[in-house]
Every structure is written in C-alpha cells, then in structure tokens.
Amino acid sequence: MAAPWWRPTTGSKLIIRGSRPLVGTYPISGAKNAVLPLMVSALLTPHLVTLRNVPANLDVAVLAALLQRLGCDMHWSTAESGLAVTIAADRVQPQRIDPELVTRMRASVLLLGALLARCGEAALPMPGGDAIGLRGIDFHIAGLRAMGASIDLTAGTIRATARDGLRGAAILLPQPSVGATENLLLAAVAAAGTTTIRNAAREPEIADLATCLIAMGARIAGLGTHVLTIEGDAQLGGAVHTVLPDRIEFGTLACAAALTDGELLLARGRVDLLGVAASSFDAAGVHLRKTAEGVVARRAEGGLTGVDLTTAPYPGFATDLQAPTMALLAAAAGTSTITENIFEQRFRHVDELRKMGADIAVRGRTARIRGIERLHGAAVTCTDVRAAAALVLAGLGAKGETTLDGLDHLDRGYDAMTGKLAACGADIERR
Ligand code: EPU
C-alpha cells in the first residue's frame, strides 16, 4: 500500500460542541503545500530521497499512490520527528499514470514538469483540486513549451513530449503562480542550459522545494525572490530533507486559540512564515509570543477587533488563511472587510457561516463581516480544504452543536486535526 498509515477515518460527520477554550500543545505538522512538490521532486533522480516531517493527510496518501503506480518504491517510517518517507524512483514508467488519482488533486499537475524532465514524456488529465476558481494551467504550459516541450491539449488530456530533452529558457510568468513556478523549477533542473523564471512566486514552500533540489545537486539561485535562475543539466543524487512547518495550519490554530479565548502552544509554529498575516492577526487581537518550542497563541487583552484585509501572493495575506480568518472575524467587535484577490470563487464558506448566524455580505470579491458576539451551532458542509478549517473554527467558538459533513476536504489538508483538537480540550468527535 502506498501510504499504509492512511486509514479512512470512521464517521462521515464531525460533531463539535463549542464554546470551550482550547488549552494545551498543538503540534504543527509539515506543510501540505511543501510536501507535495517535494514528493514529486523524487521523480527526478534514481537515487533515494527521504522526506521527514511529512504530514499524514489524504493529499499525501493520494500522491503516494500516484507515485507508486508510476514505479516508485515508497518506504514509510515513524520517528519522534514524525512521519518520514523514502522514495526510490529508479524505474519510472510515465505511461502508468492513474487518471482518476490525478483528478483528485491540484498538485498532480507537477508530474508534468518532473516526468518531462526525467522521461521526456507525460500524459495526464487536467488536474483536480478545490473548486475555488478557474485555476488554469496556461502558465505551466507556456513555460514548458518555451523549454522545448511539445504539448497537445485535447479532450481534457495533456500530452507532452520532449524527445530530445528540455532546454533552458527565459520565462516571465504573467502572475506569480505557485504551481507554475514549482513545475518549471522541476523541469529546469534537468534541462540543458540556463533557465530564468521571472515574476516567480515567493511562497516559503517554493524555497523549501529549491532547498531540497539543491541538496540533490541542482544549481538554483534567487531563493525567496521573484527571479529564480537555474543552471540545468544537473546530475541529481539523493537527499534527506525536513519539510518546513505548515504556516496555514499554524495561522488557523492561532485563530482558534484566540476565538475560543484559550491558549495554545503551537509547537514548531513559525511567525516569520506568516508574512503580512502576522500584523493582521495582531490588529485583530490574535496575540502571538515566540518560545523555544514554537509560538503561544491567545486572545489579546483588548479582545477581538474587526480588520480589513486583502489576499495577495506571499508575503501578502495568504488566500489559504482567508476562510479561517473570516470565522474569527465573524465573532470580532466591529466590521471587517476581506477582499479575495487570488481565487475568484473562494467565498463558498460564507453561506455555511451564515447558517451559524454570521452577518456577512459579499459584493464581488469583497466580503463585509459585521461581528456578532457568538455564532450558534448548525449543520454545515465543507466545500474546500480551507472552508473546512473555517467551519471547524466556527464550530469551536459557537454556542451549541455544529455538525460538519464533506470531511474529505478536511482530511485532504490537515494531519489528525480532530485528535489534536480533542487533546487540547475540544469537545469534538467523528461519527
Ligand atoms: N493561474 C492561471 N494560470 C496558471 C496558473 C495559475 O490563471 O497557469 C491563476 C489561478 O487561477 C489563480 C492564480 O493564478 O487565480 C494563483 O494560482 P497559483 O498557481 O498560485 O495557485 P496553485 O498553484 O494552483 C497553490 C496552492 C493553493 C494556494 C495557492 C495560492 C498547492 C497544491 N496549492 O495553488 O493551496 O491557495 O497556491 O497560494 O500548493 C490549499 O492548500 O487549500 C490551496 C488551494
């Protein structure tokens, strides 16, 4: 089995009886959006790639199954530092891609760059993932074509070949796309010559991928900046890499501590990865204090206060924190506005929060939230990964019982959230 640790959790509903302060230590896992490209990077080399601090979530399990079908051996272990996987991709068979698994997640599009680089061919359906907007892949395709790939897009299938190998190119991304930057980075390390990616995304997960690729022998300059320069043709070896902590899980649980008026030690959490969100949280009354083990989060003395925020590429306010922060602001004093600038349909949690009494009006890309003292429990449905987290938060802060369904979304993005919350005093169960 590709991910023997993955057990489909029993119970299709999550029941939360709210208004209990969260108190205790909540361990922050490795970042979902870092580990997925890191796992794909193992396809670039016949040598062993070991990843530590791997989050045990459904997206990781699905990608592991995809890699196994492609011919990778996956060896899992657990240590004090968490889950680890060693990937051996010495026999990659690109034609064995599983279309159904590809359509279950967005990050599967990264197989395109890695398989082209390693095998000179890739054929996969359009990737799946959250229904939060159009989510085109035109930047990925244009960049790979500039590197010499022939790509045909018919009947929902992407067929790409680079029989004579990829070559370096000067690429300017129309927008700093996270996925396109990662895909082109994966392709460029094996391409002949130099590639520059301008207007590259600067999310910490990209620097984490580049750090692992460098440990494998890649030559990449400009980490954490808008211009990545890659000297290609590298003979890649193996590597051992520890996945960076999940800044989205961290920010979400910081909001949960403040919303429930509790106090959480977010072990391994890092304020420096939050970007602009750190100051937005501070203004909203989410108090963060660094310690040797991580960060202690609680409500500020002055209580929760409305703020105005706009999502933007890193270091701007992360779109993946938008929904959980909205759950917090729904119970903050005063009025807040949230403008969603990354994805055009990422307000689907609003209708669910309204069922819990939230006073939210949406106009175009902006939601206006009038804070009320406390939400009330209701039956709600998770519509995407971060909407799921927002509804858990809302349930934890609400009066009475909240029932969530659509839990696959929660499982995709979070490692053992129910158990970790219960250990911090939440009245939460899967049924
Ligand atoms: N875009 C295009 N064409 C492209 C690529 C992107 O038009 O070829 C547009 C998108 O439609 C979107 C914007 O550019 O409007 C930004 O998209 P980006 O490519 O940066 O996002 P992504 O790679 O699809 C990753 C994360 C998302 C996260 C975004 C933004 C992974 C697996 N996914 O998506 O995570 O919201 O970056 O930070 O890393 C989540 O974890 O819940 C999640 C959705």
Short mmCIF file of C-alpha atoms and ligand atoms in Angstrom, two decimals:
data_model
loop_
_atom_site.label_atom_id
_atom_site.label_comp_id
_atom_site.label_asym_id
_atom_site.label_seq_id
_atom_site.Cartn_x
_atom_site.Cartn_y
_atom_site.Cartn_z
CA MET A 1 0.00 0.00 0.00
CA ALA A 2 1.35 3.39 -0.97
CA ALA A 3 0.59 5.02 2.40
CA PRO A 4 0.00 2.28 4.99
CA TRP A 5 -0.54 4.89 7.74
CA TRP A 6 -3.65 6.23 5.99
CA ARG A 7 -6.87 4.88 7.48
CA PRO A 8 -10.10 6.25 6.08
CA THR A 9 -11.41 7.82 9.27
CA THR A 10 -14.62 6.36 10.55
CA GLY A 11 -17.68 8.51 10.51
CA SER A 12 -18.79 10.86 7.80
CA LYS A 13 -19.78 13.62 10.23
CA LEU A 14 -17.82 15.76 12.64
CA ILE A 15 -19.72 16.87 15.72
CA ILE A 16 -18.42 19.84 17.69
CA ARG A 17 -19.93 21.18 20.88
CA GLY A 18 -18.46 24.66 21.01
CA SER A 19 -17.59 27.43 23.46
CA ARG A 20 -14.82 25.52 25.23
CA PRO A 21 -11.42 27.25 25.40
CA LEU A 22 -8.63 25.35 23.65
CA VAL A 23 -5.72 24.90 26.03
CA GLY A 24 -2.55 22.84 25.60
CA THR A 25 0.05 21.97 22.99
CA TYR A 26 -0.95 21.61 19.36
CA PRO A 27 1.86 20.18 17.20
CA ILE A 28 2.14 21.88 13.81
CA SER A 29 2.79 19.35 11.04
CA GLY A 30 4.91 19.64 7.92
CA ALA A 31 3.37 21.86 5.25
CA LYS A 32 0.90 20.19 2.88
CA ASN A 33 1.81 22.55 0.06
CA ALA A 34 5.53 21.92 0.56
CA VAL A 35 5.48 18.14 0.86
CA LEU A 36 3.52 17.57 -2.37
CA PRO A 37 6.10 19.18 -4.73
CA LEU A 38 8.89 17.66 -2.62
CA MET A 39 7.46 14.16 -3.17
CA VAL A 40 7.25 14.85 -6.92
CA SER A 41 10.89 16.01 -6.95
CA ALA A 42 11.93 12.44 -6.10
CA LEU A 43 10.94 11.50 -9.68
CA LEU A 44 13.93 13.47 -10.96
CA THR A 45 16.55 11.07 -9.63
CA PRO A 46 17.15 7.30 -9.45
CA HIS A 47 18.68 7.87 -6.00
CA LEU A 48 16.86 7.83 -2.67
CA VAL A 49 15.03 10.95 -1.50
CA THR A 50 13.99 10.94 2.17
CA LEU A 51 11.47 13.45 3.44
CA ARG A 52 10.97 13.98 7.16
CA ASN A 53 8.15 15.76 8.99
CA VAL A 54 5.63 14.54 6.40
CA PRO A 55 2.02 15.46 7.29
CA ALA A 56 -0.28 12.42 7.41
CA ASN A 57 -3.12 13.77 5.27
CA LEU A 58 -5.23 12.49 2.38
CA ASP A 59 -3.47 14.54 -0.33
CA VAL A 60 -0.15 12.95 0.67
CA ALA A 61 -1.75 9.49 0.58
CA VAL A 62 -3.20 10.11 -2.89
CA LEU A 63 0.09 11.43 -4.27
CA ALA A 64 1.92 8.47 -2.73
CA ALA A 65 -0.45 6.13 -4.59
CA LEU A 66 0.19 8.04 -7.82
CA LEU A 67 3.96 7.79 -7.40
CA GLN A 68 3.75 4.11 -6.58
CA ARG A 69 1.75 3.45 -9.76
CA LEU A 70 4.48 5.27 -11.69
CA GLY A 71 7.01 2.74 -10.36
CA CYS A 72 8.35 4.41 -7.20
CA ASP A 73 9.03 2.38 -4.07
CA MET A 74 7.74 4.20 -1.00
CA HIS A 75 9.19 3.30 2.37
CA TRP A 76 7.44 4.87 5.37
CA SER A 77 8.70 5.16 8.94
CA THR A 78 7.69 6.98 12.08
CA ALA A 79 10.14 8.54 14.49
CA GLU A 80 9.97 11.17 17.19
CA SER A 81 10.32 13.79 14.46
CA GLY A 82 7.11 12.45 12.83
CA LEU A 83 6.31 10.56 9.66
CA ALA A 84 9.10 10.07 7.10
CA VAL A 85 9.12 8.63 3.61
CA THR A 86 11.97 7.40 1.45
CA ILE A 87 11.17 7.39 -2.24
CA ALA A 88 13.11 5.28 -4.74
CA ALA A 89 12.31 6.27 -8.32
CA ASP A 90 14.78 4.07 -10.15
CA ARG A 91 12.20 2.62 -12.56
CA VAL A 92 9.76 5.33 -13.61
CA GLN A 93 7.05 4.29 -16.10
CA PRO A 94 5.28 7.51 -17.17
CA GLN A 95 2.56 5.69 -19.12
CA ARG A 96 1.32 4.11 -15.86
CA ILE A 97 -0.20 7.34 -14.58
CA ASP A 98 -3.56 6.86 -12.84
CA PRO A 99 -6.01 9.40 -14.32
CA GLU A 100 -8.55 9.06 -11.52
CA LEU A 101 -5.96 9.91 -8.86
CA VAL A 102 -4.70 12.87 -10.93
CA THR A 103 -8.17 14.41 -10.97
CA ARG A 104 -8.36 14.21 -7.18
CA MET A 105 -5.72 16.85 -6.55
CA ARG A 106 -4.26 20.01 -7.98
CA ALA A 107 -0.63 19.25 -7.17
CA SER A 108 -0.69 16.31 -9.62
CA VAL A 109 -0.05 18.86 -12.39
CA LEU A 110 3.55 18.97 -11.11
CA LEU A 111 4.02 15.48 -12.54
CA LEU A 112 4.12 17.19 -15.94
CA GLY A 113 7.40 19.03 -15.35
CA ALA A 114 9.04 16.19 -13.44
CA LEU A 115 8.09 13.40 -15.90
CA LEU A 116 9.08 15.51 -18.91
CA ALA A 117 12.44 16.14 -17.27
CA ARG A 118 13.03 12.52 -16.29
CA CYS A 119 11.35 10.55 -19.10
CA GLY A 120 10.79 13.05 -21.94
CA GLU A 121 7.06 12.35 -21.91
CA ALA A 122 3.94 12.75 -19.79
CA ALA A 123 0.22 12.31 -20.42
CA LEU A 124 -2.33 13.20 -17.75
CA PRO A 125 -5.84 14.55 -17.45
CA MET A 126 -6.41 18.10 -16.32
CA PRO A 127 -5.65 18.15 -12.59
CA GLY A 128 -8.40 18.36 -9.98
CA GLY A 129 -8.34 20.15 -6.63
CA ASP A 130 -10.61 22.57 -4.84
CA ALA A 131 -13.40 24.26 -6.79
CA ILE A 132 -12.30 27.77 -5.84
CA GLY A 133 -11.91 29.37 -9.25
CA LEU A 134 -10.93 28.73 -12.85
CA ARG A 135 -7.45 27.53 -11.92
CA GLY A 136 -5.99 27.43 -15.44
CA ILE A 137 -2.64 25.85 -16.22
CA ASP A 138 -1.75 28.13 -19.14
CA PHE A 139 1.36 29.49 -17.37
CA HIS A 140 2.64 25.95 -16.80
CA ILE A 141 2.05 25.01 -20.44
CA ALA A 142 3.59 28.20 -21.89
CA GLY A 143 6.70 27.81 -19.72
CA LEU A 144 7.23 24.16 -20.63
CA ARG A 145 6.71 24.96 -24.32
CA ALA A 146 9.36 27.68 -24.03
CA MET A 147 11.67 24.94 -22.73
CA GLY A 148 11.10 22.92 -25.89
CA ALA A 149 8.23 20.62 -24.89
CA SER A 150 5.52 19.79 -27.44
CA ILE A 151 2.19 19.88 -25.66
CA ASP A 152 -1.18 18.88 -27.01
CA LEU A 153 -4.36 19.64 -25.07
CA THR A 154 -7.32 17.75 -26.46
CA ALA A 155 -10.30 16.08 -24.84
CA GLY A 156 -9.22 17.10 -21.36
CA THR A 157 -5.85 15.34 -21.61
CA ILE A 158 -2.42 16.98 -21.52
CA ARG A 159 0.05 15.11 -23.75
CA ALA A 160 3.59 16.42 -23.51
CA THR A 161 6.82 15.22 -25.06
CA ALA A 162 10.40 16.43 -25.13
CA ARG A 163 12.13 13.61 -27.00
CA ASP A 164 15.43 15.47 -27.27
CA GLY A 165 15.24 16.77 -23.72
CA LEU A 166 14.23 20.15 -22.37
CA ARG A 167 16.38 23.25 -22.84
CA GLY A 168 16.78 26.28 -20.62
CA ALA A 169 14.63 29.32 -21.38
CA ALA A 170 13.90 32.84 -20.16
CA ILE A 171 10.39 32.71 -18.73
CA LEU A 172 8.27 35.60 -17.50
CA LEU A 173 5.19 34.48 -15.55
CA PRO A 174 2.12 36.72 -16.11
CA GLN A 175 1.35 36.27 -12.38
CA PRO A 176 3.47 34.81 -9.59
CA SER A 177 1.79 31.39 -9.73
CA VAL A 178 2.89 28.94 -7.05
CA GLY A 179 2.23 25.81 -9.10
CA ALA A 180 3.74 27.15 -12.33
CA THR A 181 6.90 28.26 -10.52
CA GLU A 182 7.24 24.77 -9.00
CA ASN A 183 6.53 22.94 -12.26
CA LEU A 184 9.07 25.00 -14.18
CA LEU A 185 11.65 24.66 -11.42
CA LEU A 186 11.30 20.86 -11.51
CA ALA A 187 11.69 20.86 -15.29
CA ALA A 188 14.55 23.37 -15.35
CA VAL A 189 16.96 21.48 -13.10
CA ALA A 190 17.22 18.73 -15.72
CA ALA A 191 17.03 20.99 -18.82
CA ALA A 192 20.13 21.78 -20.89
CA GLY A 193 21.42 25.29 -20.15
CA THR A 194 20.16 28.12 -18.00
CA THR A 195 16.53 28.91 -17.15
CA THR A 196 15.36 32.13 -15.57
CA ILE A 197 11.88 32.36 -14.08
CA ARG A 198 10.88 36.00 -13.62
CA ASN A 199 7.88 37.08 -11.58
CA ALA A 200 8.28 33.76 -9.76
CA ALA A 201 6.11 33.12 -6.72
CA ARG A 202 7.93 33.62 -3.40
CA GLU A 203 5.90 31.36 -1.12
CA PRO A 204 8.13 29.66 1.50
CA GLU A 205 7.10 26.26 0.10
CA ILE A 206 8.94 27.12 -3.14
CA ALA A 207 12.17 27.92 -1.31
CA ASP A 208 11.71 24.63 0.56
CA LEU A 209 11.47 22.75 -2.76
CA ALA A 210 14.51 24.60 -4.12
CA THR A 211 16.48 23.80 -0.95
CA CYS A 212 15.79 20.09 -1.39
CA LEU A 213 16.66 20.24 -5.11
CA ILE A 214 19.96 21.95 -4.22
CA ALA A 215 20.69 19.17 -1.72
CA MET A 216 20.12 16.74 -4.63
CA GLY A 217 22.75 18.62 -6.65
CA ALA A 218 20.70 21.25 -8.52
CA ARG A 219 22.10 24.75 -9.04
CA ILE A 220 19.44 27.32 -8.22
CA ALA A 221 19.92 30.98 -7.28
CA GLY A 222 17.43 33.58 -6.08
CA LEU A 223 15.57 31.56 -3.44
CA GLY A 224 12.83 33.65 -1.82
CA THR A 225 12.99 36.30 -4.60
CA HIS A 226 10.98 36.99 -7.76
CA VAL A 227 13.78 35.78 -10.06
CA LEU A 228 14.94 32.19 -9.96
CA THR A 229 17.99 31.23 -12.03
CA ILE A 230 18.57 27.55 -12.64
CA GLU A 231 21.70 26.10 -14.21
CA GLY A 232 20.33 22.92 -15.74
CA ASP A 233 21.77 19.56 -16.75
CA ALA A 234 22.48 18.62 -13.15
CA GLN A 235 23.22 15.00 -12.33
CA LEU A 236 20.87 14.69 -9.40
CA GLY A 237 21.66 12.47 -6.45
CA GLY A 238 19.59 11.63 -3.41
CA ALA A 239 18.80 13.89 -0.45
CA VAL A 240 17.41 13.93 3.07
CA HIS A 241 15.12 16.89 3.69
CA THR A 242 12.88 18.01 6.55
CA VAL A 243 9.60 19.58 5.34
CA LEU A 244 9.05 23.08 6.67
CA PRO A 245 6.20 23.64 9.18
CA ASP A 246 2.73 24.36 7.82
CA ARG A 247 2.17 28.11 8.06
CA ILE A 248 -1.52 27.68 7.18
CA GLU A 249 -2.19 25.13 9.92
CA PHE A 250 -0.26 27.43 12.26
CA GLY A 251 -2.26 30.57 11.37
CA THR A 252 -5.53 28.64 11.55
CA LEU A 253 -4.84 27.29 15.03
CA ALA A 254 -3.66 30.70 16.22
CA CYS A 255 -7.11 31.99 15.24
CA ALA A 256 -8.73 29.03 17.04
CA ALA A 257 -6.89 29.85 20.28
CA ALA A 258 -8.00 33.49 20.12
CA LEU A 259 -11.56 32.70 19.05
CA THR A 260 -12.15 30.25 21.91
CA ASP A 261 -10.34 32.53 24.39
CA GLY A 262 -7.89 29.73 25.18
CA GLU A 263 -4.12 29.44 24.99
CA LEU A 264 -2.27 27.09 22.64
CA LEU A 265 1.41 26.33 22.33
CA LEU A 266 1.72 25.81 18.59
CA ALA A 267 4.77 23.58 18.62
CA ARG A 268 7.15 24.21 15.68
CA GLY A 269 4.92 27.10 14.50
CA ARG A 270 6.80 29.98 12.87
CA VAL A 271 5.56 33.59 12.90
CA ASP A 272 8.19 34.54 10.30
CA LEU A 273 6.39 32.40 7.68
CA LEU A 274 3.09 34.28 8.09
CA GLY A 275 4.11 37.38 6.12
CA VAL A 276 1.54 40.18 6.30
CA ALA A 277 -0.89 37.91 8.17
CA ALA A 278 1.23 38.34 11.34
CA SER A 279 0.34 42.04 11.56
CA SER A 280 -3.30 41.46 10.52
CA PHE A 281 -3.64 38.90 13.31
CA ASP A 282 -2.06 41.31 15.76
CA ALA A 283 -4.55 44.03 14.75
CA ALA A 284 -7.46 41.58 15.08
CA GLY A 285 -6.47 40.61 18.63
CA VAL A 286 -4.65 37.34 17.99
CA HIS A 287 -1.67 37.57 20.31
CA LEU A 288 1.43 35.57 19.33
CA ARG A 289 4.51 35.05 21.52
CA LYS A 290 7.55 33.11 20.35
CA THR A 291 9.02 30.49 22.66
CA ALA A 292 11.78 27.91 22.31
CA GLU A 293 9.25 25.23 21.28
CA GLY A 294 7.16 27.33 18.92
CA VAL A 295 4.58 30.07 19.44
CA VAL A 296 1.99 30.65 22.16
CA ALA A 297 -1.28 31.99 20.75
CA ARG A 298 -4.12 33.56 22.72
CA ARG A 299 -6.64 36.39 22.58
CA ALA A 300 -5.18 39.87 23.19
CA GLU A 301 -6.28 41.78 26.31
CA GLY A 302 -8.42 44.14 24.26
CA GLY A 303 -10.43 41.27 22.71
CA LEU A 304 -11.11 40.54 19.06
CA THR A 305 -11.43 43.52 16.73
CA GLY A 306 -12.54 43.83 13.11
CA VAL A 307 -9.84 44.40 10.46
CA ASP A 308 -9.64 44.97 6.71
CA LEU A 309 -7.52 42.58 4.73
CA THR A 310 -6.76 41.62 1.16
CA THR A 311 -5.29 38.33 -0.01
CA ALA A 312 -2.19 38.56 -2.19
CA PRO A 313 0.81 36.47 -3.23
CA TYR A 314 3.38 35.90 -0.48
CA PRO A 315 4.30 37.78 1.63
CA GLY A 316 0.78 39.19 1.28
CA PHE A 317 -2.12 37.79 3.32
CA ALA A 318 -2.40 34.12 2.30
CA THR A 319 -5.58 33.15 0.47
CA ASP A 320 -5.40 29.83 2.35
CA LEU A 321 -5.92 31.74 5.62
CA GLN A 322 -8.82 33.79 4.30
CA ALA A 323 -11.66 31.42 5.28
CA PRO A 324 -10.38 30.59 8.80
CA THR A 325 -9.78 34.29 9.46
CA MET A 326 -13.32 35.04 8.35
CA ALA A 327 -14.61 32.61 11.01
CA LEU A 328 -12.61 34.58 13.59
CA LEU A 329 -13.80 37.99 12.37
CA ALA A 330 -17.44 36.83 12.37
CA ALA A 331 -17.16 36.96 16.17
CA ALA A 332 -14.95 40.09 16.47
CA ALA A 333 -16.14 43.53 17.58
CA GLY A 334 -16.94 45.89 14.71
CA THR A 335 -16.90 45.50 10.96
CA SER A 336 -14.24 43.81 8.83
CA THR A 337 -13.70 43.52 5.10
CA ILE A 338 -11.94 40.70 3.31
CA THR A 339 -11.02 41.04 -0.34
CA GLU A 340 -10.09 37.80 -2.10
CA ASN A 341 -7.68 38.59 -4.92
CA ILE A 342 -6.23 35.17 -5.76
CA PHE A 343 -9.20 32.90 -6.49
CA GLU A 344 -12.48 34.21 -7.89
CA GLN A 345 -14.75 31.66 -6.17
CA ARG A 346 -13.29 31.36 -2.73
CA PHE A 347 -16.23 32.58 -0.66
CA ARG A 348 -18.24 29.35 -0.65
CA HIS A 349 -17.85 29.10 3.14
CA VAL A 350 -19.85 32.34 3.53
CA ASP A 351 -23.24 30.63 3.10
CA GLU A 352 -22.24 27.99 5.64
CA LEU A 353 -21.05 30.59 8.18
CA ARG A 354 -24.35 32.43 7.70
CA LYS A 355 -26.19 29.26 8.78
CA MET A 356 -24.33 29.71 12.07
CA GLY A 357 -25.57 33.27 12.41
CA ALA A 358 -22.66 35.13 10.83
CA ASP A 359 -23.54 38.53 9.38
CA ILE A 360 -21.62 38.57 6.08
CA ALA A 361 -22.47 40.31 2.81
CA VAL A 362 -20.49 39.63 -0.36
CA ARG A 363 -20.08 42.09 -3.22
CA GLY A 364 -17.82 40.93 -5.99
CA ARG A 365 -14.50 39.95 -4.49
CA THR A 366 -15.14 41.64 -1.12
CA ALA A 367 -16.94 40.26 1.92
CA ARG A 368 -18.14 42.66 4.63
CA ILE A 369 -18.37 40.99 8.02
CA ARG A 370 -20.29 42.54 10.90
CA GLY A 371 -19.05 40.81 14.00
CA ILE A 372 -21.58 39.31 16.41
CA GLU A 373 -20.84 38.17 19.95
CA ARG A 374 -21.07 34.45 19.28
CA LEU A 375 -22.08 32.17 16.40
CA HIS A 376 -24.51 29.34 17.05
CA GLY A 377 -24.18 25.68 16.11
CA ALA A 378 -25.71 24.40 12.84
CA ALA A 379 -25.42 21.62 10.26
CA VAL A 380 -22.88 22.78 7.66
CA THR A 381 -20.99 21.37 4.68
CA CYS A 382 -17.28 21.69 3.87
CA THR A 383 -16.75 22.88 0.31
CA ASP A 384 -12.95 23.01 0.12
CA VAL A 385 -9.92 22.38 2.34
CA ARG A 386 -9.74 25.83 3.92
CA ALA A 387 -13.54 26.23 4.12
CA ALA A 388 -13.48 23.02 6.17
CA ALA A 389 -10.98 24.53 8.61
CA ALA A 390 -13.06 27.70 8.85
CA LEU A 391 -16.16 25.71 9.78
CA VAL A 392 -14.25 23.74 12.42
CA LEU A 393 -13.11 27.07 13.92
CA ALA A 394 -16.61 28.49 13.78
CA GLY A 395 -17.94 25.34 15.49
CA LEU A 396 -15.31 25.53 18.23
CA GLY A 397 -16.29 29.12 19.02
CA ALA A 398 -20.06 28.68 18.62
CA LYS A 399 -22.75 28.12 21.20
CA GLY A 400 -24.27 24.66 20.90
CA GLU A 401 -23.63 21.81 18.50
CA THR A 402 -22.23 22.05 14.98
CA THR A 403 -22.31 19.13 12.56
CA LEU A 404 -19.97 19.13 9.56
CA ASP A 405 -20.09 16.90 6.53
CA GLY A 406 -17.90 16.84 3.40
CA LEU A 407 -15.00 15.78 5.61
CA ASP A 408 -12.77 14.59 2.76
CA HIS A 409 -11.87 18.24 2.37
CA LEU A 410 -10.66 18.42 5.96
CA ASP A 411 -8.74 15.16 5.65
CA ARG A 412 -7.02 16.32 2.47
CA GLY A 413 -5.31 19.22 4.16
CA TYR A 414 -4.89 18.52 7.87
CA ASP A 415 -2.98 15.90 9.79
CA ALA A 416 -5.15 14.46 12.59
CA MET A 417 -6.98 17.71 13.30
CA THR A 418 -9.78 16.07 15.28
CA GLY A 419 -7.41 14.22 17.63
CA LYS A 420 -5.11 17.20 18.10
CA LEU A 421 -8.07 19.46 18.98
CA ALA A 422 -9.56 16.89 21.38
CA ALA A 423 -6.18 16.72 23.15
CA CYS A 424 -6.46 20.49 23.70
CA GLY A 425 -9.90 20.24 25.31
CA ALA A 426 -12.25 20.50 22.32
CA ASP A 427 -15.50 18.56 22.54
CA ILE A 428 -15.22 17.05 19.07
CA GLU A 429 -15.94 13.61 17.64
CA ARG A 430 -16.27 11.84 14.32
CA ARG A 431 -19.43 9.81 13.95
N1 EPU B 1 -3.35 30.81 -12.66
C1 EPU B 1 -3.65 30.89 -14.01
N2 EPU B 1 -2.92 30.10 -14.87
C2 EPU B 1 -1.96 29.25 -14.45
C3 EPU B 1 -1.66 29.18 -13.07
C4 EPU B 1 -2.38 29.97 -12.20
O1 EPU B 1 -4.52 31.64 -14.43
O2 EPU B 1 -1.35 28.58 -15.29
C5 EPU B 1 -4.11 31.65 -11.71
C6 EPU B 1 -5.03 30.83 -10.81
O3 EPU B 1 -6.25 30.57 -11.43
C7 EPU B 1 -5.13 31.71 -9.59
C8 EPU B 1 -3.77 32.39 -9.51
O4 EPU B 1 -3.21 32.27 -10.81
O5 EPU B 1 -6.12 32.67 -9.79
C9 EPU B 1 -2.82 31.81 -8.48
O6 EPU B 1 -2.75 30.41 -8.62
P1 EPU B 1 -1.45 29.57 -8.20
O7 EPU B 1 -0.95 28.91 -9.42
O8 EPU B 1 -0.51 30.43 -7.42
O9 EPU B 1 -2.08 28.50 -7.23
P2 EPU B 1 -1.92 26.93 -7.24
O10 EPU B 1 -0.52 26.57 -7.54
O11 EPU B 1 -3.00 26.31 -8.03
C10 EPU B 1 -1.23 26.79 -4.72
C11 EPU B 1 -1.72 26.03 -3.52
C12 EPU B 1 -3.07 26.59 -3.10
C13 EPU B 1 -2.88 28.07 -2.76
C14 EPU B 1 -2.31 28.81 -3.97
C15 EPU B 1 -2.00 30.27 -3.70
C16 EPU B 1 -0.80 23.83 -3.74
C17 EPU B 1 -1.01 22.39 -4.02
N3 EPU B 1 -1.85 24.62 -3.85
O12 EPU B 1 -2.22 26.60 -5.73
O13 EPU B 1 -3.46 25.88 -1.94
O14 EPU B 1 -4.13 28.62 -2.41
O15 EPU B 1 -1.08 28.17 -4.39
O16 EPU B 1 -1.14 30.41 -2.63
O17 EPU B 1 0.31 24.24 -3.40
C18 EPU B 1 -4.95 24.94 -0.41
O18 EPU B 1 -3.96 24.45 0.14
O19 EPU B 1 -6.09 24.94 0.12
C19 EPU B 1 -4.78 25.57 -1.71
C20 EPU B 1 -5.79 25.83 -2.53
#
